[in-house]
CSV table of C-alpha atoms in Angstrom, one decimal:
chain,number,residue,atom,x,y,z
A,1,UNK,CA,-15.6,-18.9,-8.1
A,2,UNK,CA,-15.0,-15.4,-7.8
A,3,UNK,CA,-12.1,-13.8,-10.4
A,4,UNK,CA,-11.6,-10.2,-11.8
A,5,UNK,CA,-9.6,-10.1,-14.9
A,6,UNK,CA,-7.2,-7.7,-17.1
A,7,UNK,CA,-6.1,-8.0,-20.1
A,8,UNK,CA,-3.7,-10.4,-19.3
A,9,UNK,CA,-0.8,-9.4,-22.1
A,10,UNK,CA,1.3,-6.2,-22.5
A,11,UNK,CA,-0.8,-3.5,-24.5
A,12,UNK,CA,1.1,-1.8,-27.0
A,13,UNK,CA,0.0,1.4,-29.0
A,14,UNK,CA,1.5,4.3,-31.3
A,15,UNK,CA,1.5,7.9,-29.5
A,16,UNK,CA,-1.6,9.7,-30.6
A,17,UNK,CA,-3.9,6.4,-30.8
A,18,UNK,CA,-7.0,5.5,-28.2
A,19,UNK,CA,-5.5,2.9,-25.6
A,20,UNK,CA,-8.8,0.3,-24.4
A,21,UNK,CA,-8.3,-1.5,-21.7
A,22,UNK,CA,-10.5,-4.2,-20.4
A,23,UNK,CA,-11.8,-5.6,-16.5
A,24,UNK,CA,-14.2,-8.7,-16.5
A,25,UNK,CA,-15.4,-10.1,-13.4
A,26,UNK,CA,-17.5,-12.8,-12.5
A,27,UNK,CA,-19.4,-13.6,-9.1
A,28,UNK,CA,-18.9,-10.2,-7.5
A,29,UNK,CA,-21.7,-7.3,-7.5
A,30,UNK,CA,-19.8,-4.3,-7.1
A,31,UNK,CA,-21.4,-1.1,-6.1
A,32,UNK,CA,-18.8,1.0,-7.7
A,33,UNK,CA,-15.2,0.0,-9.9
A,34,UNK,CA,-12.4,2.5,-9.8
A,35,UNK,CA,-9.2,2.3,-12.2
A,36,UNK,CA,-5.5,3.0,-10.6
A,37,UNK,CA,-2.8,3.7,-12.6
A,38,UNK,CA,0.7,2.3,-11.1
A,39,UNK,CA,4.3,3.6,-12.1
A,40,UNK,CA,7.2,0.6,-11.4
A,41,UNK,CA,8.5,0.7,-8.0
A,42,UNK,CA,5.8,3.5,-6.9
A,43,UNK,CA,2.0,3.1,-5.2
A,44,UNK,CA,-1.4,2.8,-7.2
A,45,UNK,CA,-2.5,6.2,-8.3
A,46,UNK,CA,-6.6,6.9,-8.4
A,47,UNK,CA,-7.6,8.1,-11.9
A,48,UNK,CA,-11.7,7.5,-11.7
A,49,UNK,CA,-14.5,6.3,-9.7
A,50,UNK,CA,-17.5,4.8,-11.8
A,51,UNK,CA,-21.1,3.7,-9.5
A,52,UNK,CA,-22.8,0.7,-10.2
A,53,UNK,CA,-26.0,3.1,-11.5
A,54,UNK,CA,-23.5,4.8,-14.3
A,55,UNK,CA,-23.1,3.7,-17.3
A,56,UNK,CA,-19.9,6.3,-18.5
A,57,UNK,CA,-17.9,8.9,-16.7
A,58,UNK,CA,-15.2,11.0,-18.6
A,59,UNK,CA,-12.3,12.7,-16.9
A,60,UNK,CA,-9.5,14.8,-19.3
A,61,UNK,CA,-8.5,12.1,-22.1
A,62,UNK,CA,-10.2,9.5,-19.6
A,63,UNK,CA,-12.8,7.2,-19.9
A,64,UNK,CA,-14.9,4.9,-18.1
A,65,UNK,CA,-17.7,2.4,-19.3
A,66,UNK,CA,-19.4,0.0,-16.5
A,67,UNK,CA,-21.7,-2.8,-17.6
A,68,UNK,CA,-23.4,-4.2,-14.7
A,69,UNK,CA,-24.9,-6.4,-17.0
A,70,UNK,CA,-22.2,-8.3,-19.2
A,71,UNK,CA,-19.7,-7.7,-15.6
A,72,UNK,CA,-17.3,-5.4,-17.7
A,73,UNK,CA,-15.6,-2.2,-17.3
A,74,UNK,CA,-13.4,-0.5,-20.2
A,75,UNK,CA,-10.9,1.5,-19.7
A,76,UNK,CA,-10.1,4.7,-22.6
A,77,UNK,CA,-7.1,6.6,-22.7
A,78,UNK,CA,-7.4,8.8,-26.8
A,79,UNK,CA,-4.7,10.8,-27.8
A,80,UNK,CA,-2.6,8.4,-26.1
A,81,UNK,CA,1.1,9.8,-24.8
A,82,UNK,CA,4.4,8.3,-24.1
A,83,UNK,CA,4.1,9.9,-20.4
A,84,UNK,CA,0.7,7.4,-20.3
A,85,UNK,CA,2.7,4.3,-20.3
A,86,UNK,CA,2.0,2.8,-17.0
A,87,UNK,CA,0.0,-0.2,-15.3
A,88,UNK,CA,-3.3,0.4,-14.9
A,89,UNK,CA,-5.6,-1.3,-12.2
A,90,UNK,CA,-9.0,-1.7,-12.0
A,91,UNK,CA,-10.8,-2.5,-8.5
A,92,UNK,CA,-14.2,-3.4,-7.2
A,93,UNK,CA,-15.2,-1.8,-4.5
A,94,UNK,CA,-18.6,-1.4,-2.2
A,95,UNK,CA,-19.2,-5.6,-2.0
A,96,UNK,CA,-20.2,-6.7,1.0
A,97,UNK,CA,-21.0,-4.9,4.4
A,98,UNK,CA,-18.8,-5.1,7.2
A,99,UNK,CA,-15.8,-5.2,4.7
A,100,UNK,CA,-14.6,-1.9,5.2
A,101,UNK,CA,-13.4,0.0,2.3
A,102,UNK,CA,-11.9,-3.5,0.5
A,103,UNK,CA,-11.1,-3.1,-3.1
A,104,UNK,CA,-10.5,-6.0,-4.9
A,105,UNK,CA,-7.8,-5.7,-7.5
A,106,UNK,CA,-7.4,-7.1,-11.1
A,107,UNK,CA,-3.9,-7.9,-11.7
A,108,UNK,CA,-2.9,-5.0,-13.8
A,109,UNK,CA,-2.8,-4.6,-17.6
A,110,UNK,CA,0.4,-3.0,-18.6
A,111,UNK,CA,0.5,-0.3,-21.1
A,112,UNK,CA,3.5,1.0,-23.5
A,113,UNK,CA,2.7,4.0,-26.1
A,114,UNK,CA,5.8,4.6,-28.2
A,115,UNK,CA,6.2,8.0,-30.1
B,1,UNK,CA,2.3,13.7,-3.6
B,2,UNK,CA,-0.3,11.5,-1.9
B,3,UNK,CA,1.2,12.4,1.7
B,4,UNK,CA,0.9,8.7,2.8
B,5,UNK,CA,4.6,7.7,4.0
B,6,UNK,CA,6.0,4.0,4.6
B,7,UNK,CA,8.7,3.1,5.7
B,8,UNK,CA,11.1,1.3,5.7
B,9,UNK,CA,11.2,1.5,2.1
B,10,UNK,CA,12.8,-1.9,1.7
B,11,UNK,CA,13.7,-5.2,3.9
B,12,UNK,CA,15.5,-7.8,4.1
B,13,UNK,CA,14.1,-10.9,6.5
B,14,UNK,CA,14.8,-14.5,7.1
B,15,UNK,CA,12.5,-16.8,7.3
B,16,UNK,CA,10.9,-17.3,10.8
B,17,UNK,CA,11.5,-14.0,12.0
B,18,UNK,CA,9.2,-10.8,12.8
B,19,UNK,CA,8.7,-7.4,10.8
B,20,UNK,CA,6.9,-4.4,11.7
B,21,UNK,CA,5.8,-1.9,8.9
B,22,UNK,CA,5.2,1.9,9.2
B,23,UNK,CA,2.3,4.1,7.8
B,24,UNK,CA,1.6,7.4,8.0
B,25,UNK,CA,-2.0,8.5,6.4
B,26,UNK,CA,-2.4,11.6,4.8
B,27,UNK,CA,-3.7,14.8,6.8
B,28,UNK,CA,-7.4,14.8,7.6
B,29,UNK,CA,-8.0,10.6,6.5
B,30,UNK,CA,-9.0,8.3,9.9
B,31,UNK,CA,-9.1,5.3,7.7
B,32,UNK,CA,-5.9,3.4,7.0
B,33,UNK,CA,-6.2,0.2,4.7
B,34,UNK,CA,-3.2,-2.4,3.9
B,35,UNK,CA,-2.7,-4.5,0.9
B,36,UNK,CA,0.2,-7.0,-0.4
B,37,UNK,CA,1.3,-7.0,-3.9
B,38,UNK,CA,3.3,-9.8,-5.4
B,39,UNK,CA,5.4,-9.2,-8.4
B,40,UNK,CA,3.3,-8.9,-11.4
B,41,UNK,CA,-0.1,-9.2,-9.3
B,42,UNK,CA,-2.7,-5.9,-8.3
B,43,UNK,CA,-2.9,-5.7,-4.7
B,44,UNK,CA,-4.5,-7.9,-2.3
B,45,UNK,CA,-6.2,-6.6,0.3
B,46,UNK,CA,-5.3,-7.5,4.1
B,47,UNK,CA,-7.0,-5.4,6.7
B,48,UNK,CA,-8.5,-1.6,7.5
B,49,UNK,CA,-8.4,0.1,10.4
B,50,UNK,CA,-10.8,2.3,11.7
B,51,UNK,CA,-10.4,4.9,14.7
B,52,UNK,CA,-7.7,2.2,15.9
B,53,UNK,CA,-10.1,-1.0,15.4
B,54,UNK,CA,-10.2,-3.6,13.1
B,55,UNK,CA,-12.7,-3.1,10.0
B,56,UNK,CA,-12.8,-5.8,7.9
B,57,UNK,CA,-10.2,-8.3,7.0
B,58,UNK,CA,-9.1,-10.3,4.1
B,59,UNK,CA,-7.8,-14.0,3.5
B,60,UNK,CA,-4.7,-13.4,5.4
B,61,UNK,CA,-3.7,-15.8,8.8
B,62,UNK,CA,-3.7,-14.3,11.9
B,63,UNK,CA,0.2,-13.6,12.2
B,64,UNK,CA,-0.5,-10.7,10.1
B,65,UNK,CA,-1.8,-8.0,12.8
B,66,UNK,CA,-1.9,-4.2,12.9
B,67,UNK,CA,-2.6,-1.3,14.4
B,68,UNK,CA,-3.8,2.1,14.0
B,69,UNK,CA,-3.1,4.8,16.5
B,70,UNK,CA,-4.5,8.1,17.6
B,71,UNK,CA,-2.8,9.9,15.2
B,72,UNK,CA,-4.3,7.9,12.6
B,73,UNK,CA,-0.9,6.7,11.8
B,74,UNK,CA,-0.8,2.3,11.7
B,75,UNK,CA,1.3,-0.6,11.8
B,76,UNK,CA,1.5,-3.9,9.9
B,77,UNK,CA,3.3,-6.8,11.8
B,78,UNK,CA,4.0,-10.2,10.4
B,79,UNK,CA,5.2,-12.8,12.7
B,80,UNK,CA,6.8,-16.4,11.1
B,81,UNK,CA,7.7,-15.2,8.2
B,82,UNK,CA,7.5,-17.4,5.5
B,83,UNK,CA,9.1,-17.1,1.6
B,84,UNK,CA,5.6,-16.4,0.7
B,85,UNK,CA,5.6,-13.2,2.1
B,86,UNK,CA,7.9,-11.8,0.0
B,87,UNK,CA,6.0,-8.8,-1.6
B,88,UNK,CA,5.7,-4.7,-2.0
B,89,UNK,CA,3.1,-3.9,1.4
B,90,UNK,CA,1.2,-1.2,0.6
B,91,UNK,CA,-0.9,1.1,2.7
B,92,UNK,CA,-3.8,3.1,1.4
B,93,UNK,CA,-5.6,6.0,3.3
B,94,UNK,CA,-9.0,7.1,2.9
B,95,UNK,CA,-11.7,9.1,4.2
B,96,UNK,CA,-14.6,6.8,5.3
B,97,UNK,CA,-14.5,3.2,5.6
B,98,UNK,CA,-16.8,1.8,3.0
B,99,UNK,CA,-17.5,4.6,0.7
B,100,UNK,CA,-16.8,5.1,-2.7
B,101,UNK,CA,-13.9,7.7,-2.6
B,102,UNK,CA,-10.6,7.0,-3.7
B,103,UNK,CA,-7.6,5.8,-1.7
B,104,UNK,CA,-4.7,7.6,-1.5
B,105,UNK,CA,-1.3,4.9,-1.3
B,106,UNK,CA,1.7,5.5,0.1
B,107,UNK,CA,4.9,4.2,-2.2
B,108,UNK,CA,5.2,0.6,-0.2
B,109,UNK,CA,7.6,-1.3,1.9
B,110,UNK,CA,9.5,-4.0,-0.1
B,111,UNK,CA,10.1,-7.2,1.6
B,112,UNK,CA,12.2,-10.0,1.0
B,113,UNK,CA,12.7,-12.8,2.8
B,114,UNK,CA,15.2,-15.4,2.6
């Protein structure tokens, strides 16, 4: 069957620190993955877009890796800030024609830096 | 500020009854998208809307209809509500159907229903 997967428990780093956060997925071919980042009560927020043909995009103190091979994405936040502490969302997008724009979503890892 | 507006921002229904949900998609986007997003879930994607028709749909039942105007603006209508439906409705705006470009979301429509 078809799944996408966060880490599934609260992630919890020291300010300053590299936050990793992971997106497995099985049974999907995505042409591209993009990761949201979602404040309580508020919408998803688009941080990055990553193609199935890259392999690492960089944005700031952001980081995306895509492995079409082993069906993984990770997620880097370095030097890591209280103002970071969010949930972040990964999508796949680009998955079968005549779908429209459909994203499908992973269910959020949520992540906590303390100072 | 993404520009995309909801409303109403939060609603209260009983079970059995209708609900209609607003969207307004940021300036310039033709492509209006709407997900549903249980409590401690990412969103799940219901149907697009494309130049006021229908583009692509997900696993939802047919009593969850919309529309998109010539404004761009849209609407999301549930009829027979059931407890299940309880959720944050979001919409998302976007550019071109089917692309890779981001979606902008507006801040969602809580519902409850009792």
């Amino acid at each position: 069957s078809q799944k996408i997967e966060q880490n599934s428990e609260a992630l919890n780093i020291q300010e300053g620190k590299t936050a990793t956060l992971t997106c497995n997925y099985t049974n999907y071919s995505p042409a591209y993955l993009q990761w949201y980042r979602q404040d309580p009560g508020r919408g998803p927020v688009f941080l990055l877009l990553i193609r199935e043909n890259e392999k690492e995009k960089r944005k700031e103190r952001l980081k995306v890796t895509f492995d079409t091979t082993l069906k993984q994405s990770l997620f880097h936040i370095t030097a890591s800030q209280p103002a970071d502490s969010a949930t972040y969302l990964c999508a796949l997008g680009g998955l079968i024609y005549n779908q429209g724009g459909k994203l499908i979503f992973g269910q959020g890892t949520e992540l906590s830096v303390k100072p | 500020e993404t520009g995309v507006t909801q409303s109403p921002t939060h609603l209260i229904k009983t079970r059995g009854q209708q609900v209609t949900l607003r969207c307004s998609s940021q300036s310039g986007h033709n492509t209006v998208s709407w997900y549903q997003q249980a409590l401690g879930q990412g969103p799940q994607f219901i149907f697009q809307y494309y130049r006021e028709e229908e583009n692509g749909r997900g696993n939802f039942p047919p009593r969850f209809s919309g529309l998109q105007f010539p404004n761009y603006s849209s609407e999301l209508n549930v009829n027979a509500l059931e407890l299940d439906d309880s959720a944050l409705y979001l919409c998302a705006s976007s550019h071109i159907p089917g692309s890779p470009y981001e979606q902008y979301f507006g801040p969602g429509t809580r519902l409850t229903v009792t």
